Every structure is written in C-alpha cells, then in structure tokens.
C-alpha cells in the first residue's frame, strides 16, 4: 500500500485497458496476484482467447471509451496455444501502432508485450512502466468520445 | 497508344459470340467532359464505349454489385461478365479474387494499359483554367476540346498523383490487354505526399487530422465507392444488425456499438482509422474514396501510410497475386517486433 501511495503525485491516475491472452498473459497476471507482487491498480484486464484475436477495433474502441493507454499482451513467440496467433497479432498490432502514431496519438499510449504464465514479475513491471510513461501525458482526449 | 476501336471490337466480339453476359466499361456522359460507367449487354452498344483520361472510376465496384445481386437473386448466370480494367482496377479485381469474392473464370478482364499516362484530376485541370467538354490521350499530351478550340497540356501536369507515382501502370491480370506494358515509367517518386507529411512532428500531425476529421460529414461516399468495402454489414453501422421477431430485448440491449453514427470528430476518426486498418494490404490506391469525398478529406494519406508500411515492413504488395494470402492473415518469422516489450 505504502508503495502505491508514494506513486500518487497528482490527482490524475491513468486508466489502462489491458487485453491479455487467456493462456499466457492472463495467467501471468494471476501469478502476479497470487505471488502478492505489488503493482499499480490502473489496468483493467480483459481476457481474450489469444493476442491474435484482438481486433484493431477493440483497441480503437477502448481509446474511444476513454482509456488513457491500451496494452495488448500475449504468449512469447513460439509459445502460442494456437501455434501462430501471436505471429498474426505482431503484424496487426504493428500496423495499429503505426497508424495511431501517424495521426499524432502519443506512441506511449499504446503498448504490446509478451508475458508468459510464469512471468508474474514481468507483468507487474510492464504495468508499472506503462503507468509511469502515461502519467506525464495526462488524460487521453484525442480519440475519446466527444459526448458534449 | 491504344486505339479505342480495338476496345470496342473486343467488347462487340465477346457479346456477339455470347462469351460474356455483359461488358462493364465507360461511355461519354450526357453532359460535361467526364466519362461515366456503363454496362452494355448487346453488340450494338459496343460503339458507346470510350477510353480517355476521365475514365477514373474503378469499375471493379460493379463486379461487387453484380455478385451481390446474383447472391440475392440466387442466380447462376453461367457466363462470365467482362470488365474494362486499368492497372489499378485489375489489382482490385485480384484482391477480390484473393478473398474468394468471385472466381477467376467468372470475370473476363479487358485490360487497358495506361502506358505513359493515367487519369486526370479535375481540380488540377481547373487550376490550369481549362473548361473542356472532351478529353483524350495523345502520346504524352492530353488534348481537350474547349469553347476556344483544341487545347493541349502535358499529361504529367494534370495527372492524378497516384498515376504519377504508379509503379505498374499495366493490368498484369487480364484475358486480353490493349496497349504496352510500361512498368517502371514512374513519373514521380512513390509516396511523395506521405513523405512530406511525415516530416511534421506528432503535434502538428494531430492538428492536421483533427481539422480533417472535424469536417467529415459521414456521408459514407468513400465506403460506397470502394470495391474493398463490400461487407454486407459494416462495423460502423451498428444499427444495421438484423432484428427480427426472435431478437430478444436482451440481445438488442447488449448489441455492441463500436462507433456512434454521429458525425463528431471522435467517431469520425474511429471510423477512418478502422477503415484504414480494414484496407491495409487490400487498398490498391485507385483513390476513388478521396475523389468522391465532398469535403476533400485527404484519405489517400491514410491509405498510403498503410500501403507503405505493408511494403517496407512485410514486403507485401496488394493485388499482386490471386494465390497470395491476405496481409493480416499471414506473417513472416522475421516480422518486426522491436516495439514489443
Ligand atoms: S494508378 Fe496506374 S494503373 Fe491506375 S489509372 Fe493511374 S497510371 Fe493507370
Ligand atoms: S471522408 Fe468524405 S466521403 Fe468519407 S464519409 Fe467523410 S465526408 Fe463522406
Ligand atoms: S480505399 Fe480508396 S483507394 Fe483504396 S481501394 Fe478503396 S476506394 Fe480505392
């Protein structure tokens, strides 16, 4: 708890939507939990069958619905439960990342990582780093739905 | 130089011998300079066909329309449908076949090489102060009929950017082809506008796109004109999901609405980014979307960005081969992954 409080420097808490594959990254985040690893609670995990199943629409929609950052995480290359899902994800996500950067969305708002079921510590580090990188950017307003 | 009569003869011959059920081509429009799309079904109509620098429409859109019509009427016509296709149009047809939208034997491609030319842009023509009633090719020049008599302009001055940059101004996939293959004749460096745009920093890029997307009125002309936007239900029309007597209130309430239909910036940008993603590796740069946009949104920049990324990072060329897998349904072991943590 004390560690988390120390991190709060402003009122702003970045909100992260994390798409985690069921077989590796989601299990990795579970491991972080059961190992009692402390890390910021900014990420809302959404379990998906495979990183390859993450449609660009999910990412854009998360930003549209107000996420400050989006993470897609899957099994390491070679470890995909569906053999090649993460290869497909790698290509698709590269394009999404390029496109977001192209229209001027800060590159740090979107991230991809490989986290295995055994890497609870890595998962917590990915989230910690992401939160730290997002903090200086402030709230994401570019793609957020304009309901005014 | 292509002799228009050859194209007419080809079409007439196909219809006379009953080898095709129709020919999709261009004819003179009833007013003004521009050609317009036409579908002819009798040999006599072949003389209506024209071929000039205003044949900018990507006619493969009508192959899609035809396929949809046949599917709805459960009709099996047996004979193929013929289409007049430029290099870019033929690449669009290849993409459609790659995606099994129709089979190779269901289309008869009358390929037209652009040779040293391409299609013109009306805006560039207007900037040259020319009001023409007719346009034609003449080797290197475009020749216009105006109220003040005949006027000539070097083609490259009013040609579409995509034609200037075109790497393959020739329909490789064809049943018959008219004109020579002048591949490698690039008149301008490919992706020139994109390169210039990318010199701006992220902040400036956002300001640019913010202004563009603020203007979009969501008329969906860009989607309607695109041969690759053939989905029966588009993800941005969340209200088009079928509702019938069996649809429960629960289902209606839980329907995912990815994007609102209101033409506000945030929804517009989500629409355009989604569209750019859905066209990655499929858009063949016919630039019809940008041409028909009533508010001049520079859609080609977005499409070019995806095209260049696919080309440089994944060695992928859209519309190159019928047997090739789709860009996002394939991968290479050494696809870039430096961005992944
Ligand atoms: S893009 Fe190429 S093939 Fe298409 S009209 Fe222009 S020159 Fe011809
Ligand atoms: S970009 Fe242009 S053509 Fe497309 S929906 Fe917007 S206004 Fe219409
Ligand atoms: S996105 Fe535009 S340029 Fe690309 S295929 Fe569709 S209409 Fe043509």
Coordinates of C-alpha atoms and ligand atoms in Angstrom, one line a residue:
Chain A
X1 CA 0.0 0.0 0.0
X2 CA 2.7 2.4 1.0
X3 CA 4.5 1.9 -2.3
X4 CA 1.3 2.7 -4.2
X5 CA 0.6 5.8 -2.2
X6 CA 4.1 7.1 -2.9
X7 CA 3.4 6.9 -6.6
X8 CA 0.5 9.2 -6.4
X9 CA 1.9 12.6 -7.3
X10 CA -1.1 14.2 -8.9
X11 CA -4.8 13.6 -8.9
X12 CA -4.5 12.0 -12.3
X13 CA -4.5 8.3 -12.5
X14 CA -4.0 6.8 -16.0
X15 CA -6.6 4.2 -16.9
X16 CA -5.2 1.3 -18.8
X17 CA -7.2 -1.3 -20.7
X18 CA -5.2 -4.5 -20.9
X19 CA -6.1 -7.2 -23.4
X20 CA -4.5 -10.3 -22.0
X21 CA -4.5 -13.7 -23.8
X22 CA -6.1 -16.4 -21.8
X23 CA -3.2 -18.9 -21.9
X24 CA -0.1 -16.8 -21.0
X25 CA -0.5 -13.2 -20.1
X26 CA -3.8 -13.5 -18.2
X27 CA -2.2 -16.4 -16.2
X28 CA 0.9 -14.2 -15.8
X29 CA -1.2 -11.5 -14.2
X30 CA -2.9 -14.1 -11.9
X31 CA 0.6 -15.2 -10.9
X32 CA 1.5 -11.6 -10.0
X33 CA -1.6 -11.6 -7.8
X34 CA -1.1 -14.9 -6.0
X35 CA 2.6 -14.0 -5.5
X36 CA 1.5 -10.8 -3.8
X37 CA 3.6 -8.7 -6.1
X38 CA 2.7 -5.0 -5.6
X39 CA 1.9 -3.1 -8.7
X40 CA -0.4 -0.2 -9.6
X41 CA -4.1 -1.0 -10.0
X42 CA -4.6 1.2 -13.1
X43 CA -5.1 -1.6 -15.5
X44 CA -8.4 -3.2 -16.2
X45 CA -7.7 -6.6 -17.6
X46 CA -9.8 -8.1 -20.3
X47 CA -9.1 -11.7 -21.1
X48 CA -9.2 -12.7 -24.7
X49 CA -8.7 -16.1 -26.2
X50 CA -5.5 -15.1 -28.0
X51 CA -3.5 -12.0 -28.7
X52 CA -4.2 -12.8 -32.4
X53 CA -7.9 -12.4 -31.7
X54 CA -7.5 -8.7 -30.6
X55 CA -9.2 -6.7 -33.3
X56 CA -7.9 -3.2 -34.0
X57 CA -11.5 -2.3 -33.3
X58 CA -11.0 -3.3 -29.6
X59 CA -8.0 -1.0 -29.3
X60 CA -9.7 1.9 -31.0
X61 CA -12.9 1.4 -29.1
X62 CA -11.0 1.3 -25.7
X63 CA -9.4 4.7 -26.6
X64 CA -12.8 5.9 -27.8
X65 CA -14.4 4.9 -24.5
X66 CA -11.8 6.9 -22.5
X67 CA -8.8 4.6 -21.9
X68 CA -5.6 6.6 -21.4
X69 CA -3.5 3.7 -22.6
X70 CA -4.1 0.3 -24.1
X71 CA -1.9 -2.8 -23.6
X72 CA -2.1 -6.0 -25.7
X73 CA -0.2 -8.9 -24.2
X74 CA 0.2 -12.5 -25.4
X75 CA 2.4 -15.5 -25.2
X76 CA 6.1 -15.3 -26.4
X77 CA 6.7 -16.1 -30.0
X78 CA 6.7 -19.9 -30.3
X79 CA 4.5 -20.4 -27.3
X80 CA 1.1 -19.6 -28.7
X81 CA -1.5 -22.0 -27.7
X82 CA -2.9 -21.7 -31.3
X83 CA 0.6 -22.0 -32.8
X84 CA 0.6 -18.8 -34.8
X85 CA -1.9 -16.4 -33.2
X86 CA 0.8 -14.2 -31.8
X87 CA 2.6 -14.0 -35.1
X88 CA -0.6 -12.6 -36.6
X89 CA -1.0 -10.3 -33.6
X90 CA 2.5 -9.0 -34.1
X91 CA 1.8 -7.9 -37.6
X92 CA -1.6 -6.5 -37.0
X93 CA -0.6 -4.6 -33.9
X94 CA 2.4 -3.1 -35.6
X95 CA 0.0 -1.6 -38.1
X96 CA -2.3 -0.2 -35.5
X97 CA 0.6 1.3 -33.6
X98 CA 1.9 2.9 -36.8
X99 CA -1.5 4.3 -37.7
X100 CA -2.0 5.8 -34.2
X101 CA 1.4 7.4 -34.4
X102 CA 0.7 8.7 -37.9
X103 CA -2.4 10.7 -36.9
X104 CA -0.5 12.1 -33.9
X105 CA -1.5 10.0 -31.0
X106 CA 1.4 9.7 -28.5
X107 CA 3.2 6.4 -29.1
X108 CA 3.4 5.8 -25.4
X109 CA -0.3 5.3 -25.2
X110 CA -0.2 2.0 -26.9
X111 CA 1.9 -0.9 -26.0
X112 CA 2.4 -4.6 -26.7
X113 CA 4.2 -7.1 -24.6
X114 CA 4.9 -10.9 -24.3
X115 CA 4.2 -12.2 -20.9
X116 CA 4.2 -15.9 -20.2
X117 CA 2.2 -17.7 -17.5
X118 CA 5.4 -17.8 -15.4
X119 CA 6.2 -14.2 -15.6
X120 CA 4.2 -12.6 -12.9
X121 CA 7.0 -10.3 -12.1
X122 CA 7.4 -9.2 -15.7
X123 CA 3.6 -8.5 -15.9
X124 CA 3.8 -6.2 -12.8
X125 CA 6.8 -4.4 -14.3
X126 CA 5.1 -3.9 -17.7
X127 CA 2.2 -2.3 -15.9
X128 CA 4.4 -0.2 -13.6
X129 CA 6.4 1.1 -16.6
X130 CA 3.2 1.8 -18.6
X131 CA 1.7 3.8 -15.7
X132 CA 4.9 5.8 -15.3
X133 CA 5.1 6.6 -19.0
X134 CA 1.4 7.6 -19.2
X135 CA 1.4 9.9 -16.2
X136 CA 3.2 12.8 -17.9
X137 CA 1.0 12.5 -20.9
X138 CA -2.2 13.4 -18.9
X139 CA -5.7 12.2 -19.9
X140 CA -6.2 10.9 -23.4
X141 CA -8.6 13.2 -25.1
X142 CA -7.8 12.7 -28.8
X143 CA -9.8 9.6 -29.5
X144 CA -12.1 9.9 -26.5
X145 CA -15.8 10.0 -27.5
X146 CA -17.0 13.6 -27.7
X147 CA -20.3 13.5 -25.9
X148 CA -20.7 17.2 -25.4
Chain B
X1 CA -1.3 4.4 -78.0
X2 CA -4.5 2.5 -77.6
X3 CA -6.9 2.6 -80.5
X4 CA -10.4 2.9 -79.0
X5 CA -11.8 0.9 -81.8
X6 CA -9.8 -2.1 -80.6
X7 CA -11.6 -2.0 -77.3
X8 CA -15.0 -1.6 -78.9
X9 CA -14.2 -4.5 -81.3
X10 CA -13.2 -6.7 -78.3
X11 CA -16.4 -5.9 -76.5
X12 CA -18.5 -6.4 -79.6
X13 CA -16.9 -9.7 -80.3
X14 CA -17.4 -11.1 -76.8
X15 CA -21.1 -10.1 -76.8
X16 CA -21.7 -11.4 -80.4
X17 CA -20.2 -14.8 -79.5
X18 CA -22.1 -14.8 -76.3
X19 CA -18.9 -15.4 -74.4
X20 CA -19.9 -12.9 -71.7
X21 CA -23.3 -11.7 -70.4
X22 CA -22.3 -8.1 -70.3
X23 CA -19.4 -5.7 -70.5
X24 CA -18.7 -3.1 -67.8
X25 CA -17.0 -0.1 -69.4
X26 CA -17.1 3.6 -69.8
X27 CA -19.2 5.8 -72.0
X28 CA -19.4 9.5 -72.7
X29 CA -21.6 11.2 -70.1
X30 CA -24.7 13.1 -71.2
X31 CA -23.1 16.3 -70.1
X32 CA -19.7 17.6 -69.4
X33 CA -16.2 16.1 -70.0
X34 CA -16.1 13.1 -67.8
X35 CA -16.7 9.5 -68.8
X36 CA -19.2 7.5 -66.8
X37 CA -19.6 3.8 -66.1
X38 CA -21.9 1.8 -68.3
X39 CA -22.9 -1.8 -68.5
X40 CA -23.6 -3.0 -72.1
X41 CA -25.4 -6.2 -73.0
X42 CA -25.7 -6.1 -76.8
X43 CA -23.1 -6.0 -79.5
X44 CA -24.6 -2.8 -80.9
X45 CA -23.9 -0.9 -77.7
X46 CA -20.1 -1.5 -78.1
X47 CA -19.7 1.7 -80.1
X48 CA -20.8 3.6 -77.0
X49 CA -17.6 2.6 -75.2
X50 CA -14.9 5.2 -74.7
X51 CA -11.4 5.3 -73.2
X52 CA -9.9 8.6 -72.2
X53 CA -8.2 10.3 -69.3
X54 CA -11.5 10.8 -67.5
X55 CA -12.1 7.1 -67.0
X56 CA -11.1 7.4 -63.4
X57 CA -13.8 5.2 -61.9
X58 CA -12.7 1.9 -60.5
X59 CA -15.2 -0.3 -62.3
X60 CA -14.4 -3.4 -60.2
X61 CA -17.0 -1.9 -57.8
X62 CA -19.7 -3.1 -60.3
X63 CA -18.3 -6.6 -60.1
X64 CA -19.0 -6.5 -56.4
X65 CA -22.5 -5.1 -57.1
X66 CA -23.1 -7.8 -59.7
X67 CA -22.0 -10.5 -57.2
X68 CA -24.3 -9.2 -54.5
X69 CA -27.2 -9.0 -56.9
X70 CA -26.6 -12.6 -58.1
X71 CA -26.4 -13.8 -54.5
X72 CA -29.7 -12.1 -53.6
X73 CA -31.5 -13.5 -56.6
X74 CA -29.8 -16.9 -56.3
X75 CA -29.0 -16.7 -59.9
X76 CA -26.2 -18.7 -61.6
X77 CA -25.6 -16.9 -64.9
X78 CA -23.1 -19.5 -66.2
X79 CA -21.2 -17.0 -68.4
X80 CA -18.6 -14.5 -67.1
X81 CA -19.0 -10.8 -67.0
X82 CA -16.4 -8.7 -68.8
X83 CA -14.9 -5.5 -67.4
X84 CA -12.6 -2.8 -68.8
X85 CA -9.8 -2.5 -66.3
X86 CA -6.8 -0.2 -65.8
X87 CA -3.8 -1.5 -63.9
X88 CA -5.1 -0.4 -60.5
X89 CA -8.6 -1.8 -61.3
X90 CA -7.1 -5.1 -62.3
X91 CA -5.3 -5.2 -59.0
X92 CA -8.6 -4.5 -57.2
X93 CA -10.0 -7.5 -59.1
X94 CA -7.1 -9.6 -58.0
X95 CA -7.7 -8.7 -54.3
X96 CA -11.3 -9.6 -54.7
X97 CA -10.4 -13.0 -56.1
X98 CA -7.7 -13.4 -53.4
X99 CA -10.6 -13.1 -50.9
X100 CA -12.7 -15.5 -52.9
X101 CA -15.3 -12.9 -53.7
X102 CA -15.6 -14.5 -57.1
X103 CA -13.7 -16.9 -59.2
X104 CA -11.2 -16.1 -62.0
X105 CA -13.4 -17.7 -64.6
X106 CA -16.4 -15.6 -63.6
X107 CA -14.7 -12.4 -64.9
X108 CA -13.3 -11.6 -68.3
X109 CA -10.8 -8.8 -67.9
X110 CA -10.3 -6.4 -70.8
X111 CA -7.0 -4.9 -69.6
X112 CA -6.1 -1.3 -70.6
X113 CA -2.5 -0.2 -70.2
X114 CA -2.1 3.4 -69.1
X115 CA 1.2 3.4 -70.9
X116 CA 2.8 6.8 -70.3
X117 CA -0.3 8.3 -69.0
X118 CA -3.1 7.8 -66.4
X119 CA -6.2 9.6 -65.4
X120 CA -6.5 13.3 -64.8
X121 CA -7.7 15.2 -61.8
X122 CA -10.4 17.8 -62.4
X123 CA -9.1 20.1 -59.7
X124 CA -5.7 20.2 -61.4
X125 CA -7.4 20.9 -64.7
X126 CA -9.5 23.7 -63.3
X127 CA -6.3 25.2 -61.8
X128 CA -5.0 25.4 -65.4
X129 CA -8.1 27.4 -66.4
X130 CA -9.4 24.8 -68.8
X131 CA -13.1 24.1 -69.1
X132 CA -13.4 21.2 -71.5
X133 CA -16.2 19.2 -73.0
X134 CA -13.9 16.4 -74.1
X135 CA -10.5 14.9 -73.2
X136 CA -8.3 12.4 -74.9
X137 CA -4.8 10.9 -74.9
X138 CA -2.2 11.7 -77.5
X139 CA 1.0 10.1 -76.6
X140 CA 2.5 12.4 -74.0
X141 CA -0.2 15.0 -74.0
X142 CA -3.8 15.3 -73.0
X143 CA -6.0 17.0 -75.7
X144 CA -9.0 19.0 -74.7
X145 CA -12.0 20.3 -76.6
X146 CA -13.0 23.7 -75.3
X147 CA -15.2 26.6 -76.4
X148 CA -12.0 28.2 -77.6
X149 CA -10.9 25.3 -79.7
X150 CA -8.4 22.5 -79.0
X151 CA -6.0 22.8 -76.1
X152 CA -3.1 20.6 -75.1
X153 CA -1.4 20.0 -71.8
X154 CA 1.5 17.7 -70.9
X155 CA -0.2 14.8 -69.2
X156 CA 2.0 15.0 -66.1
X157 CA 0.7 18.4 -65.2
X158 CA -2.8 17.4 -64.6
X159 CA -2.4 13.7 -63.9
X160 CA -3.6 12.2 -60.6
X161 CA -0.8 11.9 -58.1
X162 CA -1.3 8.1 -57.9
X163 CA -0.8 7.8 -61.6
X164 CA 2.4 9.9 -61.5
X165 CA 3.6 7.6 -58.8
X166 CA 2.2 4.4 -60.3
X167 CA 4.7 1.6 -60.3
X168 CA 2.8 -0.8 -62.5
X169 CA 0.5 1.2 -64.9
X170 CA -0.4 -2.1 -66.5
X171 CA -3.1 -4.8 -65.8
X172 CA -1.0 -7.9 -65.3
X173 CA -4.1 -10.0 -64.7
X174 CA -6.1 -9.9 -67.9
X175 CA -7.8 -12.0 -70.5
X176 CA -6.9 -9.6 -73.3
X177 CA -4.8 -6.4 -72.9
X178 CA -4.6 -3.3 -75.0
X179 CA -1.5 -1.1 -75.0
X180 CA 2.1 -1.7 -74.0
X181 CA 3.5 -2.6 -70.6
X182 CA 5.4 0.5 -69.5
X183 CA 6.2 -0.8 -66.0
X184 CA 9.0 1.2 -64.4
X185 CA 7.9 4.5 -66.0
X186 CA 7.3 6.3 -62.7
X187 CA 6.9 10.0 -63.3
X188 CA 7.2 10.9 -59.6
X189 CA 8.6 9.3 -56.5
X190 CA 6.1 7.0 -54.9
X191 CA 4.6 8.1 -51.5
X192 CA 5.9 11.6 -52.1
X193 CA 3.0 13.3 -50.3
X194 CA 3.2 10.9 -47.5
X195 CA 6.9 11.5 -47.0
X196 CA 6.3 15.3 -46.9
X197 CA 3.6 14.8 -44.4
X198 CA 5.7 12.7 -42.1
X199 CA 8.2 15.4 -41.8
X200 CA 5.8 17.1 -39.4
X201 CA 6.0 16.3 -35.8
X202 CA 3.3 14.3 -33.9
X203 CA 1.7 17.5 -32.5
X204 CA 1.3 19.0 -36.0
X205 CA 0.1 15.8 -37.4
X206 CA -2.7 15.6 -34.8
X207 CA -3.7 19.2 -35.5
X208 CA -3.9 18.4 -39.2
X209 CA -6.0 15.3 -38.8
X210 CA -8.2 16.9 -36.1
X211 CA -9.1 19.6 -38.7
X212 CA -9.7 17.0 -41.3
X213 CA -11.9 14.7 -39.2
X214 CA -13.9 17.6 -37.8
X215 CA -15.1 18.2 -41.4
X216 CA -16.2 14.7 -42.3
X217 CA -19.9 14.6 -42.6
X218 CA -20.1 10.7 -42.6
X219 CA -21.9 10.6 -45.9
X220 CA -20.0 7.3 -46.4
X221 CA -19.3 8.0 -50.1
X222 CA -15.8 6.8 -49.5
X223 CA -17.1 3.5 -48.3
X224 CA -19.8 3.2 -51.0
X225 CA -17.3 3.8 -53.9
X226 CA -14.6 1.4 -52.6
X227 CA -14.6 -2.0 -54.1
X228 CA -13.0 -3.4 -51.0
X229 CA -15.7 -2.1 -48.7
X230 CA -18.1 -4.9 -49.7
X231 CA -19.2 -6.2 -46.3
X232 CA -22.9 -6.8 -46.0
X233 CA -22.8 -5.2 -42.6
X234 CA -20.2 -2.6 -41.8
X235 CA -18.9 -2.5 -38.3
X236 CA -19.6 1.3 -38.1
X237 CA -23.4 0.7 -38.8
X238 CA -24.1 -0.9 -35.5
X239 CA -27.8 -0.4 -36.1
X240 CA -27.8 -2.5 -39.2
X241 CA -27.6 -5.7 -37.3
X242 CA -30.7 -7.7 -38.2
X243 CA -33.6 -7.5 -35.8
X244 CA -36.4 -10.0 -36.3
X245 CA -39.2 -11.4 -34.3
X246 CA -36.8 -13.7 -32.4
X247 CA -34.4 -11.0 -31.4
X248 CA -34.7 -10.6 -27.6
X249 CA -34.7 -7.3 -25.7
X250 CA -31.5 -8.7 -24.1
X251 CA -29.8 -9.1 -27.4
X252 CA -30.8 -5.6 -28.5
X253 CA -29.6 -4.1 -25.3
X254 CA -26.3 -5.9 -25.4
X255 CA -25.5 -5.1 -29.0
X256 CA -22.0 -3.8 -29.3
X257 CA -21.8 -0.2 -30.6
X258 CA -18.3 0.2 -31.6
X259 CA -18.8 3.6 -33.1
X260 CA -21.6 6.1 -32.9
X261 CA -23.1 7.4 -36.2
X262 CA -23.0 11.0 -35.2
X263 CA -20.5 13.0 -37.3
X264 CA -18.3 14.2 -34.5
X265 CA -14.6 14.2 -34.5
X266 CA -14.0 11.2 -32.2
X267 CA -16.4 9.0 -34.0
X268 CA -15.2 10.1 -37.4
X269 CA -11.6 9.4 -36.5
X270 CA -12.5 5.9 -35.2
X271 CA -14.4 5.3 -38.4
X272 CA -11.4 6.3 -40.6
X273 CA -8.8 4.5 -38.5
X274 CA -10.9 1.4 -38.6
X275 CA -11.4 1.7 -42.3
X276 CA -7.6 2.2 -42.9
X277 CA -6.9 -0.9 -40.9
X278 CA -9.6 -2.9 -42.8
X279 CA -8.0 -1.8 -46.1
X280 CA -4.4 -2.5 -45.1
X281 CA -2.9 -4.8 -47.8
X282 CA -6.2 -4.6 -49.8
X283 CA -6.3 -0.9 -50.9
X284 CA -4.8 -0.7 -54.4
X285 CA -4.7 3.1 -54.4
X286 CA -7.4 3.7 -57.0
X287 CA -8.1 6.8 -54.9
X288 CA -11.7 6.8 -55.7
X289 CA -12.5 7.4 -52.0
X290 CA -10.6 10.7 -52.0
X291 CA -12.1 11.7 -55.4
X292 CA -15.7 11.3 -54.3
X293 CA -15.3 12.9 -50.9
X294 CA -17.5 16.0 -50.9
X295 CA -15.4 17.8 -48.3
X296 CA -11.9 16.9 -49.5
X297 CA -10.6 14.7 -46.7
X298 CA -7.1 13.5 -47.8
X299 CA -7.9 9.8 -47.4
X300 CA -5.0 8.8 -49.7
X301 CA -2.5 9.8 -47.0
X302 CA -4.0 7.2 -44.6
X303 CA -4.2 4.5 -47.3
X304 CA -0.7 5.3 -48.5
X305 CA 0.6 5.0 -44.9
X306 CA -0.7 1.5 -44.6
X307 CA 0.4 0.6 -48.1
X308 CA 4.0 1.7 -47.5
X309 CA 4.1 0.1 -44.1
X310 CA 3.0 -3.2 -45.6
X311 CA 5.5 -2.9 -48.4
X312 CA 8.5 -1.9 -46.3
X313 CA 8.0 -3.9 -43.2
X314 CA 6.3 -7.0 -44.5
X315 CA 7.3 -7.0 -48.2
X316 CA 3.6 -7.1 -49.1
X317 CA 2.2 -5.8 -52.4
X318 CA -1.6 -5.6 -52.6
X319 CA -3.2 -7.1 -55.6
X320 CA 0.0 -8.8 -56.8
X321 CA -1.2 -12.4 -57.0
X322 CA -4.5 -14.3 -56.7
X323 CA -2.9 -17.1 -54.7
X324 CA -1.2 -14.8 -52.1
X325 CA -2.5 -14.8 -48.5
X326 CA -4.0 -11.6 -47.1
X327 CA -1.6 -9.2 -45.4
X328 CA -3.1 -9.6 -41.9
X329 CA -3.7 -13.4 -42.3
X330 CA -0.1 -14.1 -42.9
X331 CA 3.3 -13.4 -41.3
X332 CA 7.0 -13.9 -41.7
X333 CA 9.2 -15.3 -38.9
X334 CA 11.2 -12.1 -39.0
X335 CA 8.4 -9.6 -38.9
X336 CA 9.5 -6.5 -36.9
X337 CA 9.0 -6.8 -33.2
X338 CA 11.3 -4.2 -31.7
X339 CA 8.2 -2.4 -30.4
X340 CA 7.1 -5.3 -28.3
X341 CA 8.3 -5.3 -24.6
Ligands
LIG1 S1 -2.9 4.3 -60.9 FE1 -1.6 3.4 -62.5 S2 -2.9 1.9 -63.4 FE2 -4.3 3.2 -62.2 S3 -5.0 4.8 -63.7 FE3 -3.2 5.6 -62.7 S4 -1.5 5.0 -64.1 FE4 -3.2 3.7 -64.6
LIG2 S1 -14.4 11.1 -45.6 FE1 -15.6 12.3 -47.1 S2 -16.6 10.7 -48.3 FE2 -15.9 9.7 -46.4 S3 -17.7 9.9 -45.0 FE3 -16.4 11.6 -44.6 S4 -17.2 13.3 -45.8 FE4 -18.0 11.4 -46.7
LIG3 S1 -9.7 2.7 -50.0 FE1 -9.9 4.2 -51.7 S2 -8.1 4.0 -52.9 FE2 -8.2 2.2 -51.7 S3 -9.3 0.7 -52.9 FE3 -10.9 1.8 -51.7 S4 -11.6 3.4 -53.0 FE4 -9.6 2.7 -53.8

